[in-house]
Short mmCIF file of C-alpha atoms in Angstrom, two decimals:
data_model
loop_
_atom_site.label_atom_id
_atom_site.label_comp_id
_atom_site.label_asym_id
_atom_site.label_seq_id
_atom_site.Cartn_x
_atom_site.Cartn_y
_atom_site.Cartn_z
CA UNK Z 696 18.52 -11.78 -1.50
CA UNK Z 697 21.09 -10.67 1.05
CA UNK Z 698 20.33 -11.01 5.14
CA UNK Z 699 21.94 -9.25 7.66
CA UNK Z 700 22.86 -11.14 10.64
CA UNK Z 701 25.42 -10.88 13.59
CA UNK Z 702 26.89 -7.49 11.89
CA UNK Z 703 27.02 -8.49 8.48
CA UNK Z 704 25.49 -9.08 5.57
CA UNK Z 705 25.32 -12.69 3.92
CA UNK Z 706 23.36 -14.78 1.26
CA UNK Z 707 19.62 -15.86 2.42
CA UNK Z 708 20.72 -19.67 2.90
CA UNK Z 709 23.69 -18.83 5.16
CA UNK Z 710 20.95 -16.34 7.41
CA UNK Z 711 21.29 -18.78 10.42
CA UNK Z 712 20.85 -19.00 14.22
CA UNK Z 713 21.29 -21.51 16.52
CA UNK Z 714 18.51 -23.74 17.24
CA UNK Z 715 19.45 -23.09 20.88
CA UNK Z 716 18.64 -19.33 20.18
CA UNK Z 717 15.19 -18.30 22.67
CA UNK Z 718 13.99 -16.54 20.23
CA UNK Z 719 13.31 -19.43 18.19
CA UNK Z 720 12.81 -21.95 21.31
CA UNK Z 721 11.00 -19.17 23.43
CA UNK Z 722 9.48 -16.65 21.09
CA UNK Z 723 12.46 -14.23 23.36
CA UNK Z 724 12.62 -11.51 21.10
CA UNK Z 725 11.39 -8.20 19.42
CA UNK Z 726 10.65 -6.88 15.87
CA UNK Z 727 9.62 -4.25 13.51
CA UNK Z 728 8.44 -4.05 10.14
CA UNK Z 729 9.14 -1.13 8.80
CA UNK Z 730 8.23 -0.12 4.75
CA UNK Z 731 9.82 1.44 2.18
CA UNK Z 732 9.41 3.98 -0.36
CA UNK Z 733 11.69 5.37 -3.10
CA UNK Z 734 14.50 3.50 -1.52
CA UNK Z 735 14.10 5.12 1.86
CA UNK Z 736 11.97 3.45 4.97
CA UNK Z 737 9.33 5.28 6.15
CA UNK Z 738 9.21 7.03 9.65
CA UNK Z 739 12.45 5.06 10.10
CA UNK Z 740 13.05 7.14 13.86
CA UNK Z 741 9.38 6.03 14.89
CA UNK Z 742 9.62 2.15 14.57
CA UNK Z 743 13.34 2.51 15.89
CA UNK Z 744 11.71 3.83 18.87
CA UNK Z 745 9.37 1.80 18.90
CA UNK Z 746 11.40 -0.96 18.66
CA UNK Z 747 14.05 0.24 21.87
CA UNK Z 748 10.56 0.29 24.13
CA UNK Z 749 10.03 -3.14 22.85
CA UNK Z 750 13.42 -4.54 23.82
CA UNK Z 751 13.80 -1.98 26.75
CA UNK Z 752 10.36 -3.88 28.14
CA UNK Z 753 11.92 -6.96 28.25
CA UNK Z 754 15.03 -6.19 29.64
CA UNK Z 755 16.77 -6.81 26.46
CA UNK Z 756 20.16 -4.96 25.35
CA UNK Z 757 19.80 -4.84 21.75
CA UNK Z 758 23.43 -4.44 20.49
CA UNK Z 759 24.17 -1.71 18.48
CA UNK Z 760 23.37 1.99 18.13
CA UNK Z 761 20.37 3.35 16.76
CA UNK Z 762 21.83 5.15 14.07
CA UNK Z 763 24.37 1.78 13.29
CA UNK Z 764 20.43 0.07 13.07
CA UNK Z 765 19.06 3.19 10.62
CA UNK Z 766 21.96 2.85 8.37
CA UNK Z 767 22.13 -0.92 8.03
CA UNK Z 768 18.54 -1.01 6.93
CA UNK Z 769 19.17 1.29 4.33
CA UNK Z 770 21.82 -1.12 3.18
CA UNK Z 771 19.81 -3.84 3.05
CA UNK Z 772 17.66 -1.70 1.18
CA UNK Z 773 20.63 -1.09 -1.28
CA UNK Z 774 22.42 -4.45 -1.56
CA UNK Z 775 18.84 -6.07 -2.53
CA UNK Z 776 17.65 -3.25 -4.61
CA UNK Z 777 14.53 -2.58 -2.90
CA UNK Z 778 12.63 0.60 -3.46
CA UNK Z 779 8.74 0.18 -2.39
CA UNK Z 780 9.60 -2.70 0.14
CA UNK Z 781 9.46 -4.20 3.43
CA UNK Z 782 12.07 -4.23 6.18
CA UNK Z 783 11.78 -6.83 8.95
CA UNK Z 784 13.88 -6.02 11.33
CA UNK Z 785 14.10 -9.13 14.27
CA UNK Z 786 16.04 -9.26 17.56
CA UNK Z 787 16.33 -12.02 19.74
CA UNK Z 788 17.56 -13.14 23.24
CA UNK Z 789 20.52 -15.22 21.98
CA UNK Z 790 21.47 -18.56 22.43
CA UNK Z 791 20.63 -19.84 26.13
CA UNK Z 792 20.15 -23.01 27.63
CA UNK Z 793 16.64 -25.12 27.23
CA UNK Z 794 15.17 -23.05 30.65
CA UNK Z 795 13.55 -19.90 30.58
CA UNK Z 796 16.47 -18.33 32.38
CA UNK Z 797 17.08 -15.27 29.90
CA UNK Z 798 20.51 -14.83 32.31
CA UNK Z 799 21.81 -17.78 30.83
CA UNK Z 800 21.58 -16.57 27.41
CA UNK Z 801 24.30 -14.49 25.31
CA UNK Z 802 25.00 -12.67 21.83
CA UNK Z 803 21.40 -11.15 21.38
CA UNK Z 804 20.99 -11.60 17.48
CA UNK Z 805 20.01 -9.01 15.27
CA UNK Z 806 18.35 -9.83 11.40
CA UNK Z 807 17.56 -7.40 8.64
CA UNK Z 808 15.54 -8.60 5.92
CA UNK Z 809 15.06 -6.65 3.12
CA UNK Z 810 12.54 -8.01 0.28
CA UNK Z 811 8.95 -7.11 -1.27
CA UNK Z 812 5.69 -7.49 -0.16
CA UNK Z 813 2.13 -7.70 -1.11
CA UNK Z 814 -0.43 -8.04 1.53
CA UNK Z 815 -3.54 -7.95 0.02
CA UNK Z 816 -4.02 -8.04 -3.49
CA UNK Z 817 -5.09 -5.06 -5.75
CA UNK Z 818 -9.07 -5.20 -5.85
CA UNK Z 819 -9.36 -5.42 -1.96
CA UNK Z 820 -7.81 -1.42 -1.82
CA UNK Z 821 -10.63 -0.97 -4.92
CA UNK Z 822 -13.38 -2.77 -4.03
CA UNK Z 823 -12.75 -3.35 -0.12
CA UNK Z 824 -12.79 -6.21 2.57
CA UNK Z 825 -14.75 -8.13 4.54
CA UNK Z 826 -13.57 -9.54 8.14
CA UNK Z 827 -14.84 -11.46 10.98
CA UNK Z 828 -15.46 -11.30 14.52
CA UNK Z 829 -13.34 -14.03 15.83
CA UNK Z 830 -13.72 -15.88 19.47
CA UNK Z 831 -9.49 -15.59 20.45
CA UNK Z 832 -9.64 -12.39 22.23
CA UNK Z 833 -6.68 -9.95 22.23
CA UNK Z 834 -3.86 -11.09 25.28
CA UNK Z 835 -4.72 -9.44 28.55
CA UNK Z 836 -3.11 -5.98 28.88
CA UNK Z 837 -2.35 -6.69 32.34
CA UNK Z 838 -0.63 -9.86 31.21
CA UNK Z 839 1.55 -8.89 28.30
CA UNK Z 840 1.52 -5.17 27.51
CA UNK Z 841 -0.04 -4.92 23.88
CA UNK Z 842 2.85 -2.32 23.02
CA UNK Z 843 5.79 -5.10 23.33
CA UNK Z 844 5.85 -6.00 19.35
CA UNK Z 845 7.66 -9.49 20.71
CA UNK Z 846 8.20 -12.41 18.10
CA UNK Z 847 5.49 -14.57 20.10
CA UNK Z 848 2.60 -13.56 17.66
CA UNK Z 849 0.39 -16.87 18.79
CA UNK Z 850 -2.52 -15.03 19.85
CA UNK Z 851 -2.55 -13.17 16.70
CA UNK Z 852 -2.16 -16.58 14.66
CA UNK Z 853 -4.53 -18.15 16.38
CA UNK Z 854 -7.18 -15.10 15.30
CA UNK Z 855 -5.78 -15.50 11.97
CA UNK Z 856 -6.51 -18.94 11.62
CA UNK Z 857 -10.38 -18.11 12.62
CA UNK Z 858 -10.39 -15.70 10.49
CA UNK Z 859 -8.96 -17.80 7.78
CA UNK Z 860 -11.93 -20.95 8.33
CA UNK Z 861 -14.44 -18.11 8.25
CA UNK Z 862 -13.10 -17.04 4.72
CA UNK Z 863 -11.18 -13.74 5.32
CA UNK Z 864 -8.40 -12.90 5.06
CA UNK Z 865 -8.58 -10.56 8.16
CA UNK Z 866 -9.90 -10.53 11.43
CA UNK Z 867 -11.38 -8.24 13.84
CA UNK Z 868 -9.91 -9.26 18.04
CA UNK Z 869 -12.16 -8.29 20.99
CA UNK Z 870 -10.33 -7.31 24.15
CA UNK Z 871 -11.16 -9.23 27.85
CA UNK Z 872 -13.63 -6.72 28.46
CA UNK Z 873 -15.31 -7.28 24.74
CA UNK Z 874 -14.72 -4.57 23.37
CA UNK Z 875 -12.99 -3.98 19.95
CA UNK Z 876 -9.32 -4.05 20.12
CA UNK Z 877 -7.49 -4.67 16.65
CA UNK Z 878 -7.62 -6.67 13.83
CA UNK Z 879 -4.72 -9.78 13.67
CA UNK Z 880 -2.10 -7.48 11.98
CA UNK Z 881 -4.10 -3.83 11.63
CA UNK Z 882 -5.49 -1.11 13.41
CA UNK Z 883 -8.95 -0.61 12.90
CA UNK Z 884 -10.91 2.66 12.21
CA UNK Z 885 -14.83 3.40 11.98
CA UNK Z 886 -15.81 6.30 10.21
CA UNK Z 887 -19.53 8.02 11.97
CA UNK Z 888 -20.80 11.12 11.11
CA UNK Z 889 -17.50 12.47 9.73
CA UNK Z 890 -15.68 11.80 12.71
CA UNK Z 891 -12.96 9.05 12.70
CA UNK Z 892 -13.62 6.60 16.19
CA UNK Z 893 -10.73 4.28 16.65
CA UNK Z 894 -10.09 2.51 20.33
CA UNK Z 895 -7.61 3.76 22.58
CA UNK Z 896 -4.06 2.21 23.11
CA UNK Z 897 -5.85 0.96 26.58
CA UNK Z 898 -7.88 -0.96 24.43
CA UNK Z 899 -5.64 -3.76 24.06
CA UNK Z 900 -3.97 -2.65 20.74
CA UNK Z 901 -0.44 -1.90 19.24
CA UNK Z 902 0.28 1.49 19.12
CA UNK Z 903 0.63 1.50 14.56
CA UNK Z 904 3.10 4.20 13.22
CA UNK Z 905 0.93 3.93 10.18
CA UNK Z 906 -2.61 4.56 12.55
CA UNK Z 907 -0.32 7.78 13.83
CA UNK Z 908 0.20 8.29 10.98
CA UNK Z 909 -3.57 8.17 9.41
CA UNK Z 910 -4.44 10.37 13.42
CA UNK Z 911 -2.35 12.80 12.09
CA UNK Z 912 -3.74 13.64 7.99
CA UNK Z 913 -7.14 13.36 9.43
CA UNK Z 914 -6.43 15.92 11.94
CA UNK Z 915 -4.80 18.00 9.78
CA UNK Z 916 -7.73 17.75 7.25
CA UNK Z 917 -10.15 18.74 9.87
CA UNK Z 918 -11.89 15.38 10.48
CA UNK Z 919 -12.11 14.99 14.67
CA UNK Z 920 -10.39 11.36 15.91
CA UNK Z 921 -11.68 10.14 18.92
CA UNK Z 922 -10.44 7.36 20.54
CA UNK Z 923 -12.33 6.13 22.70
CA UNK Z 924 -13.80 2.24 23.40
CA UNK Z 925 -15.84 0.98 20.34
CA UNK Z 926 -18.25 -1.85 20.32
CA UNK Z 927 -19.27 -4.71 18.00
CA UNK Z 928 -22.08 -2.46 17.42
CA UNK Z 929 -20.18 0.57 16.46
CA UNK Z 930 -18.76 -1.59 13.79
CA UNK Z 931 -21.90 -2.96 12.30
CA UNK Z 932 -23.57 1.26 12.33
CA UNK Z 933 -20.63 2.95 10.65
CA UNK Z 934 -21.07 4.43 7.95
CA UNK Z 935 -17.22 3.33 6.80
CA UNK Z 936 -14.48 1.25 8.43
CA UNK Z 937 -10.37 0.77 7.30
CA UNK Z 938 -7.55 -0.91 8.43
CA UNK Z 939 -4.19 0.83 9.36
CA UNK Z 940 -0.85 -0.90 9.20
CA UNK Z 941 2.56 -0.65 7.88
CA UNK Z 942 1.86 -3.61 5.32
CA UNK Z 943 -1.50 -2.93 4.26
CA UNK Z 944 -1.12 0.70 4.55
CA UNK Z 945 -4.86 2.26 4.90
CA UNK Z 946 -7.32 -0.64 3.01
CA UNK Z 947 -11.33 -0.26 3.28
CA UNK Z 948 -13.29 -2.97 4.79
CA UNK Z 949 -16.66 -2.59 3.65
CA UNK Z 950 -18.62 -5.73 5.37
CA UNK Z 951 -18.37 -6.99 8.69
CA UNK Z 952 -19.64 -10.51 10.03
CA UNK Z 953 -21.58 -10.22 7.23
CA UNK Z 954 -23.15 -7.19 7.59
CA UNK Z 955 -22.46 -4.58 5.29
CA UNK Z 956 -21.00 -1.33 6.14
CA UNK Z 957 -22.67 1.68 5.06
CA UNK Z 958 -23.66 0.93 1.49
CA UNK Z 959 -21.15 -1.50 1.20
CA UNK Z 960 -18.05 0.27 -0.79
CA UNK Z 961 -15.07 2.56 0.33
CA UNK Z 962 -16.32 5.09 1.81
CA UNK Z 963 -15.03 9.19 0.87
CA UNK Z 964 -13.33 9.56 3.85
CA UNK Z 965 -11.39 6.04 3.49
CA UNK Z 966 -10.59 6.84 -0.37
CA UNK Z 967 -9.20 10.65 0.77
CA UNK Z 968 -7.46 8.84 3.21
CA UNK Z 969 -6.20 6.55 1.74
CA UNK Z 970 -4.44 9.51 -1.39
CA UNK Z 971 -3.49 11.95 1.34
CA UNK Z 972 -0.93 8.67 3.20
CA UNK Z 973 -0.09 7.76 -0.34
CA UNK Z 974 1.06 11.15 -1.07
CA UNK Z 975 2.80 11.34 2.95
CA UNK Z 976 4.76 8.48 2.03
CA UNK Z 977 6.23 10.10 -1.45
CA UNK Z 978 6.70 13.41 0.90
CA UNK Z 979 8.75 11.33 3.54
CA UNK Z 980 11.22 9.52 1.19
CA UNK Z 981 12.06 12.06 -1.08
#
């Protein structure tokens, strides 16, 4: 594997950063996960816009232009022979001192990794998965904006651990108001009486690229989509439920907190949107 770092592609074993990099020491940096189909990055501009917004929010200057980043991403796919895969773009604060002061850091690091990914086994897309609500709350949006995709994912990791200990590979997180926020790595949708419901951005969620694409598809197909506060009760009584994410794409949920959703099988609207999203990824990457 060839990894892009410091403006050049190097073998995986030579892709290294300093132990004094604040990305390692403090999680001071930002990242994006991007899917590729047919050898092209899907919705690359939206991902780059979000990356630049995240960097701007933490006062981090990315040492290249969006065009240069886009070219480097496509080159990473080419050099690694990846067609249907996953790209991880990381920008760290750079080498600094052991103190917190970011002004003592220099040379932000840009790292691009292109590889294959399989987040969930095929049977979960066919039969659905089970999730559980965990006690780890989503970070308070007044403390750290969930719209910043930072390198510090400890909040999500702790929730993930809880879910795994309960026997579920994904877990549902609530916000400080007890409302549904998102899962550890995915956004959540429920279907009720033919309408799609999903938490709004101020519920403490990351504004997912796949989430936005699914909302576009659903509305184009005549479904009403409401971005409204949701509680666990809304999830429990849903006719259908599914998750969206760059790596996960669209995956059905058939059980939450041991309660079957609908008839306990992936519902028709979920299956329709799964197919429509697959069509979209192929259309936009031809």
